[in-house]
């Protein structure tokens, strides 16, 4: 019983990581149709931001808290810059965005290597986050790692913040309008280029926040983005492009599935089984779990 | 041997879905290249007053955390030798190449070093996968590789000198130590490639013959950072100890998760065979305090030769930089090569090989001797405990250098392994 509960929690925590890395992408890929291969490098930028801040702020706890908004701004600014330099020229050519942003991703990796050196680096987690909480005591205790709880909290907060922004703010309404029908939005007086850039800023900023979270789990290195980008795309494609709800559900389902399969088989077998499951699911629902209904003519 | 290599290689590829295609493609490229080359010995460039040697290490990617330190100590040895007059009157000129933690790249760069640069010998590689990838290149071109890292044994190449430990100089003594401490129920955790899988096969055979039980065996893809499930499985197994063959910075994620799961060196010690002082420092001592490692050398190993080595390394690379076993084995390998060349009075690999048997060197780990038959060296086994200062204190040693036995011929339990 403890094992099942423990694995479920582990799955949820893997799901939280998946959700964080996929959330920003669901905005830029899902809503804006830009296949941003450099999203992983924005995650890396967030992680390195944490590293740099920890070097200048001695308290690990404070540096982590400072890192969250700073990483959001740093990665967001990188995203807005990318949008302004390249992507705005490519909105009607989604496949070209793949090639262009892949090139950018390689350049950013090399840049990180030049600035921070090729070997991976680590940050020190604050002491509160290195311990764990015992949920069920006794002979077979169920413990939950504090760092994982923190990541879960962060993921939930990010989702809530993003969906409130999309639902309730004028900016959110404009983003949704542009997504549903770009031309109509434009003739209604919405500056689509401003909306695009802002949406890209938010999506990339969320990647930065994911980067901060990843420093609690593993090392920070130039290639950390490539390690997670595939998972992020999987979550979004399976969830249904442009659907925040789908992204959230699929991230947790894949996380739990992965951890349960990993427990009963091995890491590699679990990965294969999850991928087979995804392929089968997409045969059944090629459009993903949820689809966006729009009045768009295309 | 080569079929084994292919099986593990395939397993490894299966795990890295997206990169697989790219890796496989470039692997084909590297293979054709090696196969296409003639069997003629490579030409060594000894024109002028220098002799070139290749340094082949991962300076980027997941293995760079470990391999950069090896490159540093190779450079230190070369500088020292050059300062004292070089080899056969020639200064050593190192050509450094980045294997980028990617086995096909290693094969490519090895070919480049041998054929384009005309190096007299190459020093480097860390993972067994990279060594297996370059082995045919060195054999085809009849060029020498000096390999400085402990490995899973079961290999002897006529063109490789192994200056790190083989199984009976590290893993078997580590198991003997665990057994002597009454730690008989083991859980095996490793990276998913050649070394851990072969090492764990040997550990299983040892356990069977010595009344130990293996409660579980788990592999994570090289570079993987998701260890929460493995930590849960290890915890639920209630093992006495964990035998850790993870490589590179997966160890960071593993030990973070291990501590988060509430496991400690007291409740369930982990004995690691691939974490040395440099890795301890970057993983963070708070995660490793009290954990065990098995090696042949620690920065704290007593002796004048080691004091000199540690002092020289710190003077060159910084007072906060620790020295470690693979660094020491790399440092030693350059001196052994020098001694062999001087005995052979030639840079020709065949003559150097012929001169190898019985060559000794007063290494930082103590006196080492080349066993010409296997091209491995006699080494003292040492078990150490990570201290809160990040250094490793020896808790046990084998007393004298152990004769290398890469195929474990001296152990009856190992008869079924190949």
XYZ file of C-alpha atoms in Angstrom:
716
model
C 0.000 0.000 0.000
C 2.753 2.412 0.999
C 4.555 1.469 -2.162
C 1.554 2.309 -4.319
C 1.029 5.626 -2.553
C 4.736 6.386 -2.737
C 4.876 5.624 -6.437
C 1.777 7.656 -7.117
C 3.355 10.611 -5.419
C 6.570 10.051 -7.331
C 4.512 9.980 -10.507
C 2.799 13.203 -9.560
C 6.159 14.805 -8.904
C 7.518 13.618 -12.263
C 4.302 14.991 -13.747
C 4.919 18.331 -12.053
C 8.349 18.547 -13.670
C 6.847 17.593 -17.048
C 4.131 20.180 -16.585
C 6.601 22.929 -15.778
C 8.759 22.209 -18.803
C 5.707 21.893 -21.084
C 3.662 24.801 -19.778
C 5.532 27.607 -21.502
C 5.723 25.546 -24.662
C 1.964 25.038 -24.636
C 1.653 28.781 -24.986
C 4.234 29.256 -27.763
C 3.630 26.015 -29.644
C 0.026 25.378 -28.727
C -1.371 28.855 -28.950
C 0.956 30.430 -31.453
C 1.850 27.472 -33.638
C 5.567 28.137 -33.321
C 7.632 24.965 -32.995
C 10.212 26.450 -30.687
C 13.130 24.037 -30.405
C 14.999 26.652 -28.349
C 12.476 26.283 -25.518
C 14.817 23.790 -23.850
C 17.585 26.360 -23.922
C 15.310 28.891 -22.223
C 14.927 26.282 -19.479
C 18.716 26.050 -19.383
C 18.936 29.851 -19.149
C 16.672 29.727 -16.097
C 18.852 27.069 -14.494
C 22.058 28.995 -15.118
C 20.378 32.119 -13.729
C 19.843 30.203 -10.489
C 23.503 29.181 -10.538
C 24.741 32.730 -11.085
C 22.484 34.124 -8.369
C 23.645 31.490 -5.925
C 27.223 32.572 -6.508
C 26.381 36.144 -5.510
C 23.788 35.468 -2.802
C 25.194 33.263 -0.047
C 21.883 32.006 1.372
C 20.657 29.143 -0.800
C 17.041 29.724 0.223
C 16.993 33.417 -0.644
C 18.892 32.892 -3.894
C 16.311 30.307 -4.979
C 13.418 32.646 -4.244
C 15.138 35.515 -6.037
C 15.923 33.198 -8.935
C 12.241 32.503 -9.676
C 11.273 36.017 -10.858
C 14.733 36.774 -12.261
C 14.798 33.555 -14.312
C 11.298 34.392 -15.556
C 12.538 37.777 -16.742
C 15.820 36.497 -18.218
C 14.246 33.656 -20.198
C 11.260 35.806 -21.081
C 13.545 38.506 -22.450
C 15.455 35.891 -24.466
C 12.154 34.641 -25.851
C 10.912 38.120 -26.734
C 14.241 38.829 -28.423
C 14.011 35.624 -30.451
C 10.462 36.503 -31.440
C 11.465 39.995 -32.533
C 14.599 38.910 -34.381
C 13.340 35.827 -36.183
C 9.996 34.302 -35.376
C 7.763 37.245 -36.321
C 8.980 36.762 -39.872
C 7.871 33.137 -39.823
C 4.333 33.047 -38.385
C 2.835 31.614 -41.513
C 5.605 29.026 -41.936
C 5.454 26.810 -38.823
C 7.865 24.215 -40.193
C 10.487 26.863 -40.806
C 10.248 27.899 -37.174
C 11.442 24.404 -36.311
C 14.636 24.757 -38.327
C 15.352 28.315 -37.293
C 14.772 27.755 -33.587
C 16.798 24.546 -33.709
C 19.705 26.570 -35.027
C 19.165 29.089 -32.247
C 19.078 26.243 -29.723
C 22.490 24.989 -30.901
C 23.900 28.496 -30.710
C 22.570 29.030 -27.198
C 24.109 25.710 -26.092
C 27.465 26.781 -27.440
C 27.088 30.184 -25.815
C 26.414 28.537 -22.454
C 29.498 26.365 -22.957
C 31.623 29.436 -23.664
C 30.296 31.389 -20.693
C 29.994 28.688 -18.033
C 32.416 26.055 -19.306
C 31.626 22.653 -20.738
C 31.342 20.651 -17.481
C 27.963 20.671 -15.840
C 27.547 22.628 -12.617
C 25.338 22.209 -9.565
C 23.537 24.495 -7.185
C 23.147 23.953 -3.493
C 19.530 23.353 -2.493
C 18.366 25.203 0.617
C 18.465 22.944 3.677
C 14.668 22.864 4.021
C 14.394 21.332 0.587
C 16.950 18.546 1.062
C 14.913 16.757 3.730
C 11.611 14.954 3.581
C 8.257 14.779 5.346
C 6.919 11.513 6.730
C 3.286 11.124 5.766
C 2.780 7.648 7.198
C 5.083 6.441 9.961
C 5.700 2.930 11.197
C 7.768 0.084 9.762
C 7.121 0.984 6.179
C 7.123 4.767 6.243
C 5.836 6.869 3.386
C 8.073 9.874 2.970
C 7.798 12.699 0.522
C 10.801 14.764 -0.527
C 10.470 18.462 0.260
C 12.087 19.461 -3.022
C 9.432 17.512 -4.905
C 6.661 19.182 -2.931
C 8.181 22.535 -3.764
C 8.255 21.684 -7.482
C 4.649 20.499 -7.313
C 3.631 23.743 -5.640
C 5.521 25.710 -8.244
C 3.821 23.841 -11.100
C 0.373 24.393 -9.611
C 1.098 28.084 -9.036
C 2.364 28.493 -12.609
C -0.714 26.824 -14.084
C -3.076 28.900 -11.966
C -1.248 32.105 -12.827
C -1.212 31.318 -16.533
C -4.840 30.293 -16.784
C -5.997 33.307 -14.769
C -3.974 35.544 -17.056
C -5.502 33.964 -20.144
C -9.022 34.028 -18.769
C -9.338 37.235 -16.838
C -6.925 39.844 -18.106
C -7.340 42.013 -21.204
C -3.993 40.631 -22.392
C -5.294 37.087 -22.015
C -8.409 37.899 -23.983
C -6.282 39.426 -26.729
C -4.032 36.356 -26.826
C -7.028 34.075 -27.140
C -8.526 36.264 -29.822
C -5.325 36.174 -31.858
C -5.100 32.409 -31.475
C -8.654 31.842 -32.579
C -8.630 34.154 -35.557
C -5.608 36.266 -36.257
C -7.145 38.284 -39.112
C -10.344 39.088 -37.301
C -8.376 40.116 -34.229
C -6.224 42.368 -36.341
C -9.176 44.158 -37.954
C -10.783 44.526 -34.523
C -7.887 46.787 -33.600
C -5.716 44.353 -31.666
C -2.009 44.800 -32.276
C -1.197 41.202 -33.051
C 2.534 41.800 -33.122
C 2.479 43.132 -29.544
C 0.300 40.244 -28.421
C 2.616 37.744 -30.102
C 5.671 39.175 -28.412
C 4.007 39.314 -25.008
C 2.771 35.750 -25.304
C 6.248 34.649 -26.297
C 7.688 36.530 -23.345
C 5.356 34.729 -20.932
C 5.888 31.288 -22.489
C 9.657 31.627 -22.458
C 9.586 33.086 -18.965
C 7.756 29.971 -17.762
C 10.614 27.935 -19.261
C 12.959 29.930 -17.032
C 10.873 29.023 -13.981
C 11.062 25.356 -15.027
C 14.835 25.760 -15.209
C 14.922 26.938 -11.592
C 12.930 23.854 -10.574
C 15.239 21.518 -12.485
C 18.258 22.717 -10.498
C 16.691 20.987 -7.482
C 16.616 17.662 -9.296
C 19.836 17.380 -11.251
C 22.888 19.076 -12.667
C 22.909 22.194 -14.829
C 24.610 21.933 -18.199
C 24.556 23.212 -21.759
C 22.644 20.154 -22.999
C 20.017 19.976 -20.251
C 17.466 21.577 -22.569
C 17.743 18.885 -25.228
C 17.152 16.265 -22.539
C 13.712 17.645 -21.699
C 12.435 19.207 -24.907
C 11.159 15.929 -26.376
C 9.143 15.184 -23.246
C 7.672 18.666 -23.386
C 6.537 18.238 -26.995
C 5.085 14.810 -26.180
C 2.982 16.248 -23.387
C 1.592 18.991 -25.608
C 0.904 16.861 -28.661
C -0.863 14.223 -26.574
C -2.723 16.857 -24.571
C -4.017 18.571 -27.650
C -2.370 21.559 -29.178
C -3.470 24.836 -27.713
C -5.114 23.274 -24.684
C -3.852 24.141 -21.238
C -6.237 21.603 -19.704
C -4.857 18.817 -21.895
C -1.286 19.750 -21.024
C -2.008 19.572 -17.295
C -3.850 16.252 -17.427
C -1.381 14.561 -19.763
C 1.673 15.716 -17.776
C 0.358 14.057 -14.630
C -0.938 10.958 -16.405
C 2.412 10.405 -18.150
C 4.266 11.048 -14.885
C 2.244 8.497 -12.935
C 2.346 6.001 -15.807
C 6.115 6.367 -16.098
C 6.721 5.919 -12.373
C 4.370 2.958 -11.984
C 5.845 1.199 -15.024
C 9.358 2.042 -13.861
C 8.630 0.459 -10.517
C 7.319 -2.764 -11.968
C 9.814 -2.994 -14.865
C 12.952 -0.962 -15.519
C 13.620 2.614 -16.551
C 14.247 1.763 -20.208
C 11.292 -0.609 -20.530
C 9.011 1.970 -18.910
C 10.134 4.599 -21.419
C 9.432 2.261 -24.318
C 6.007 1.316 -22.941
C 5.042 4.942 -22.437
C 6.066 5.788 -26.001
C 4.141 2.810 -27.372
C 1.137 3.987 -25.370
C 1.443 7.459 -26.818
C 1.672 6.161 -30.383
C -1.426 4.013 -29.830
C -3.286 6.945 -28.294
C -2.453 9.210 -31.207
C -3.766 6.593 -33.625
C -7.052 6.803 -31.814
C -7.077 10.569 -31.289
C -4.594 12.205 -33.674
C -5.711 15.634 -32.499
C -4.755 14.869 -28.906
C -6.866 14.750 -25.777
C -8.550 18.130 -26.286
C -8.874 20.255 -29.386
C -9.426 23.900 -29.876
C -12.579 24.851 -31.727
C -12.084 28.104 -33.552
C -13.904 30.265 -36.018
C -10.747 30.517 -38.010
C -11.173 29.874 -41.701
C -7.931 27.953 -42.028
C 33.666 -9.184 -27.300
C 32.394 -7.214 -30.209
C 28.933 -8.776 -30.028
C 28.746 -7.756 -26.388
C 29.638 -4.258 -27.425
C 26.842 -4.206 -29.939
C 24.215 -5.469 -27.537
C 25.025 -2.802 -24.974
C 25.286 -0.178 -27.585
C 21.825 -1.032 -28.831
C 20.361 -0.921 -25.360
C 21.899 2.448 -24.839
C 20.546 3.749 -28.107
C 17.071 2.486 -27.340
C 17.004 4.687 -24.270
C 17.801 7.925 -26.022
C 14.975 8.008 -28.495
C 15.453 11.340 -30.140
C 19.209 11.324 -30.391
C 19.305 7.706 -31.472
C 18.985 8.382 -35.149
C 21.710 10.993 -35.146
C 24.041 8.854 -33.039
C 23.426 5.753 -35.122
C 24.040 7.612 -38.334
C 27.309 9.060 -37.183
C 28.284 5.679 -35.726
C 27.884 4.158 -39.174
C 30.022 6.924 -40.548
C 32.766 6.290 -38.035
C 32.637 2.540 -38.593
C 32.954 2.686 -42.337
C 35.837 4.989 -41.877
C 37.637 2.608 -39.535
C 36.861 -0.390 -41.714
C 37.973 1.415 -44.811
C 41.389 2.162 -43.394
C 44.232 -0.164 -44.218
C 45.873 -2.496 -41.749
C 49.155 -0.687 -42.092
C 50.680 0.805 -38.991
C 50.054 4.508 -38.620
C 52.916 6.814 -39.400
C 54.311 8.534 -36.328
C 55.479 12.056 -36.914
C 58.918 12.397 -35.273
C 60.325 14.997 -37.611
C 61.692 17.980 -35.737
C 62.499 18.073 -32.060
C 59.037 17.183 -30.780
C 56.957 14.030 -30.584
C 53.179 14.397 -30.692
C 50.844 12.553 -28.366
C 47.043 12.617 -28.449
C 44.860 13.579 -25.481
C 41.355 12.261 -26.088
C 38.877 13.266 -23.390
C 35.305 14.530 -23.155
C 35.648 18.245 -22.611
C 31.919 18.723 -23.053
C 28.763 16.771 -22.328
C 27.745 14.640 -19.377
C 31.209 13.095 -18.851
C 33.153 16.366 -18.912
C 32.739 16.704 -15.126
C 35.151 13.767 -14.811
C 37.226 13.791 -17.963
C 38.449 17.374 -17.851
C 40.376 16.506 -14.682
C 42.067 13.623 -16.491
C 43.121 15.938 -19.296
C 44.528 18.331 -16.689
C 46.695 15.696 -15.048
C 47.889 14.359 -18.423
C 48.980 17.903 -19.238
C 50.725 18.143 -15.871
C 52.725 14.958 -16.514
C 53.669 16.128 -20.005
C 54.810 19.523 -18.679
C 56.891 17.847 -15.995
C 58.522 15.487 -18.482
C 59.210 18.334 -20.913
C 60.760 20.397 -18.118
C 63.149 17.562 -17.369
C 64.300 17.110 -20.963
C 61.458 15.252 -22.697
C 61.498 11.707 -24.068
C 64.476 10.435 -26.107
C 65.597 14.052 -26.431
C 62.284 15.195 -27.884
C 59.741 17.464 -26.227
C 56.221 16.056 -26.004
C 53.635 18.056 -27.932
C 50.081 17.219 -26.802
C 47.229 17.423 -29.325
C 43.984 17.680 -27.363
C 40.690 16.479 -28.852
C 37.165 16.636 -27.392
C 35.282 13.326 -27.466
C 32.160 15.247 -26.368
C 30.744 12.346 -24.281
C 29.730 10.753 -27.573
C 31.231 7.409 -28.592
C 31.186 7.878 -32.393
C 32.964 11.199 -31.888
C 35.648 9.392 -29.893
C 36.241 7.005 -32.803
C 36.385 9.885 -35.256
C 38.830 11.893 -33.171
C 41.029 8.845 -32.548
C 41.297 8.301 -36.299
C 42.167 11.966 -36.743
C 44.881 11.860 -34.065
C 46.501 8.759 -35.525
C 46.213 9.476 -39.233
C 46.384 13.251 -39.522
C 48.459 14.229 -36.520
C 50.732 11.171 -36.465
C 50.736 10.854 -32.682
C 53.109 8.374 -31.027
C 50.493 7.385 -28.442
C 47.085 8.552 -27.255
C 46.011 9.033 -23.655
C 42.393 9.171 -22.573
C 38.816 7.858 -22.770
C 36.736 7.313 -19.647
C 33.562 5.341 -20.264
C 33.865 1.766 -21.436
C 31.595 2.673 -24.316
C 34.114 5.213 -25.567
C 36.965 2.718 -25.129
C 35.031 0.036 -27.005
C 34.354 2.572 -29.753
C 38.018 3.473 -30.268
C 39.471 -0.016 -29.704
C 39.113 -1.127 -33.343
C 40.607 2.177 -34.508
C 43.764 1.678 -32.439
C 44.010 -2.000 -33.405
C 43.580 -1.310 -37.139
C 46.170 1.426 -37.128
C 48.520 -0.350 -34.716
C 48.688 2.701 -32.507
C 48.786 2.813 -28.688
C 46.052 3.965 -26.325
C 46.672 4.498 -22.611
C 43.370 4.109 -20.764
C 43.357 5.571 -17.244
C 40.044 4.538 -15.701
C 38.905 1.540 -13.687
C 36.649 -0.638 -15.822
C 34.690 -3.899 -15.934
C 37.574 -6.116 -17.109
C 37.053 -8.967 -19.568
C 39.188 -7.210 -22.151
C 42.775 -7.231 -23.353
C 43.705 -5.339 -26.461
C 47.246 -5.598 -27.820
C 47.184 -1.849 -28.478
C 45.717 -0.637 -25.191
C 47.583 -0.191 -21.901
C 45.160 -0.186 -18.977
C 46.488 1.915 -16.097
C 43.228 2.008 -14.143
C 41.989 -0.913 -12.093
C 40.465 -4.010 -13.589
C 37.713 -5.899 -11.745
C 39.918 -7.865 -9.374
C 41.667 -4.680 -8.272
C 38.520 -2.709 -7.438
C 35.110 -4.390 -7.624
C 36.136 -7.717 -6.089
C 37.965 -6.028 -3.176
C 34.899 -3.780 -2.677
C 32.665 -6.855 -2.465
C 35.154 -8.530 -0.106
C 34.972 -5.435 2.071
C 31.161 -5.347 2.130
C 31.120 -9.048 2.998
C 33.612 -8.525 5.822
C 31.328 -5.796 7.216
C 28.357 -8.154 7.165
C 26.593 -6.207 4.390
C 25.189 -9.114 2.417
C 21.982 -7.891 0.815
C 22.864 -5.608 -2.076
C 20.934 -3.402 -4.469
C 22.637 -2.600 -7.784
C 22.186 0.787 -9.451
C 24.044 1.746 -12.612
C 24.066 3.711 -15.837
C 22.713 1.794 -18.798
C 25.797 0.866 -20.793
C 28.760 -1.506 -20.955
C 30.529 -0.983 -17.639
C 27.635 -1.212 -15.159
C 25.936 -4.105 -16.910
C 29.116 -6.178 -17.103
C 30.185 -5.199 -13.586
C 26.781 -6.214 -12.231
C 27.006 -9.588 -13.958
C 30.284 -10.118 -12.132
C 28.777 -8.907 -8.865
C 25.900 -11.381 -9.247
C 28.351 -14.242 -9.861
C 30.381 -13.195 -6.817
C 27.248 -12.889 -4.671
C 26.053 -16.336 -5.648
C 29.356 -17.907 -4.642
C 29.676 -15.917 -1.414
C 26.233 -16.203 0.128
C 25.192 -12.655 -0.694
C 21.802 -11.699 -2.137
C 21.057 -9.216 -4.902
C 17.675 -7.649 -4.146
C 17.385 -5.589 -7.281
C 19.195 -4.195 -10.269
C 18.291 -0.915 -11.949
C 19.760 1.073 -14.788
C 19.190 4.662 -15.807
C 20.170 6.050 -19.205
C 23.558 7.779 -19.115
C 22.939 11.416 -18.239
C 19.519 10.665 -16.743
C 18.416 12.900 -13.875
C 15.169 11.206 -12.866
C 15.920 8.933 -9.913
C 12.873 9.223 -7.690
C 11.493 5.792 -8.590
C 14.870 4.087 -8.297
C 15.353 5.705 -4.879
C 11.917 4.430 -3.830
C 12.720 0.917 -5.045
C 16.056 0.917 -3.243
C 14.385 2.116 -0.066
C 11.606 -0.456 -0.238
C 14.106 -3.266 -0.823
C 15.582 -2.804 2.686
C 18.996 -3.777 1.329
C 22.121 -3.642 3.507
C 24.005 -1.583 0.946
C 23.822 -0.191 -2.588
C 26.488 -0.958 -5.177
C 26.601 2.128 -7.389
C 28.015 1.981 -10.916
C 26.419 5.216 -12.151
C 28.700 7.370 -14.258
C 29.019 11.092 -14.709
C 26.574 13.553 -13.282
C 23.653 11.138 -12.994
C 25.298 10.689 -9.613
C 24.282 14.233 -8.674
C 20.620 13.472 -9.268
C 20.881 10.038 -7.657
C 22.432 11.209 -4.401
C 20.058 14.198 -4.158
C 17.138 11.800 -4.492
C 18.764 9.303 -2.118
C 18.975 11.908 0.599
C 15.471 13.188 -0.129
C 14.164 9.646 0.321
C 15.618 9.742 3.821
C 18.412 7.258 3.135
C 21.848 7.890 4.641
C 25.293 6.326 4.797
C 24.285 4.965 8.205
C 20.945 3.457 7.230
C 22.055 2.090 3.838
C 25.623 2.796 2.704
C 26.321 3.239 -1.000
C 29.634 1.975 -2.351
C 30.528 3.790 -5.558
C 33.209 2.839 -8.038
C 33.058 5.882 -10.261
C 32.931 8.827 -7.857
C 36.258 10.340 -6.937
C 37.291 13.537 -5.151
C 36.413 15.836 -8.058
C 32.889 14.419 -8.320
C 32.434 14.501 -4.540
C 33.164 18.193 -4.652
C 30.646 18.946 -7.357
C 27.911 16.603 -6.110
C 28.175 18.282 -2.718
C 29.587 16.707 0.423
C 26.271 17.081 2.242
C 24.877 14.381 -0.054
C 27.857 12.031 0.222
C 29.051 12.337 3.806
C 30.077 8.896 5.052
C 29.427 7.041 1.777
C 31.979 4.502 0.556
C 34.114 4.445 -2.568
C 36.457 1.810 -3.987
C 39.593 2.986 -5.793
C 43.361 2.497 -5.878
C 44.286 6.057 -4.987
C 42.950 8.936 -2.902
C 44.294 12.449 -2.512
C 44.968 11.448 1.097
C 47.079 8.387 0.168
C 50.359 8.757 2.104
C 53.779 8.874 0.433
C 56.321 11.331 -0.933
C 55.380 10.687 -4.577
C 51.778 11.613 -3.836
C 52.706 14.721 -1.866
C 54.685 15.904 -4.867
C 51.848 15.077 -7.274
C 49.152 16.805 -5.193
C 51.330 19.871 -4.685
C 52.182 20.155 -8.382
C 48.556 19.700 -9.438
C 47.241 22.308 -7.033
C 49.980 24.753 -8.000
C 48.946 24.405 -11.638
C 45.155 24.195 -11.429
C 44.216 25.834 -8.108
C 44.479 25.061 -4.411
C 40.823 24.008 -4.223
C 41.196 21.344 -6.925
C 41.368 17.806 -5.566
C 43.266 14.936 -7.164
C 41.568 11.605 -7.860
C 42.195 8.029 -8.923
C 41.651 8.358 -12.688
C 43.741 11.534 -12.653
C 46.522 9.679 -10.923
C 46.280 6.727 -13.321
C 46.430 9.161 -16.246
C 49.449 10.939 -14.761
C 51.154 7.580 -14.240
C 50.359 6.439 -17.781
C 52.445 9.212 -19.348
C 55.433 8.313 -17.154
C 55.030 4.604 -17.931
C 54.942 5.382 -21.650
C 58.103 7.472 -21.247
C 59.876 4.628 -19.427
C 58.806 2.131 -22.095
C 59.939 4.378 -24.943
C 63.290 4.922 -23.258
C 63.761 1.212 -22.675
C 62.803 0.474 -26.295
C 64.868 3.457 -27.529
C 62.092 3.973 -30.070
C 58.624 5.473 -30.453
C 57.531 2.522 -32.573
C 54.441 1.005 -30.878
C 55.595 -2.588 -31.457
C 58.979 -1.943 -29.846
C 57.353 0.039 -27.018
C 54.982 -2.865 -26.335
C 57.818 -5.363 -26.374
C 59.659 -3.307 -23.759
C 56.664 -2.998 -21.426
C 56.881 -6.063 -19.171
C 58.196 -5.266 -15.712
C 58.480 -1.500 -16.177
C 57.913 0.129 -12.802
C 57.169 3.637 -11.638
C 57.016 5.192 -8.181
C 53.475 6.410 -8.599
C 51.483 8.570 -6.182
C 49.477 5.426 -5.293
C 52.709 3.514 -4.568
C 54.937 1.456 -6.797
C 53.193 0.206 -9.952
C 54.500 -2.431 -12.359
C 53.358 -3.255 -15.887
C 52.227 -6.830 -16.458
C 53.403 -7.220 -20.059
C 51.137 -10.188 -20.748
C 47.854 -8.364 -20.077
C 49.149 -4.783 -20.485
C 47.465 -3.904 -17.200
C 49.368 -2.785 -14.089
C 49.745 -4.085 -10.543
C 47.669 -1.855 -8.237
C 46.783 -1.644 -4.556
C 43.037 -1.742 -3.813
C 41.671 0.835 -1.367
C 38.249 1.410 0.196
C 37.578 4.955 1.364
C 34.925 6.921 3.209
C 33.858 10.400 2.097
C 34.533 12.917 4.851
C 32.670 16.156 5.519
C 35.646 18.047 4.055
C 35.016 16.403 0.692
C 38.176 14.304 0.850
C 38.156 10.527 0.998
C 39.838 8.770 3.924
C 41.061 5.256 3.412
C 39.355 2.703 5.684
C 40.933 -0.433 4.192
C 43.644 -1.433 1.701
C 44.903 -4.647 0.166
C 48.384 -4.154 1.645
C 50.246 -4.844 -1.560
C 49.718 -4.329 -5.288
C 47.326 -6.925 -6.736
C 48.262 -8.706 -9.970
C 45.801 -7.693 -12.713
C 43.414 -10.468 -13.744
C 41.092 -8.903 -16.350
C 39.347 -12.169 -17.199
C 39.040 -13.205 -13.525
C 40.763 -16.484 -14.327
C 41.868 -16.795 -10.707
C 38.273 -16.921 -9.394
C 36.194 -20.062 -9.754
C 32.885 -18.161 -9.442
C 33.773 -16.143 -12.525
C 34.153 -19.149 -14.814
C 30.777 -18.588 -16.510
C 31.506 -14.968 -17.443
C 32.877 -13.963 -20.772
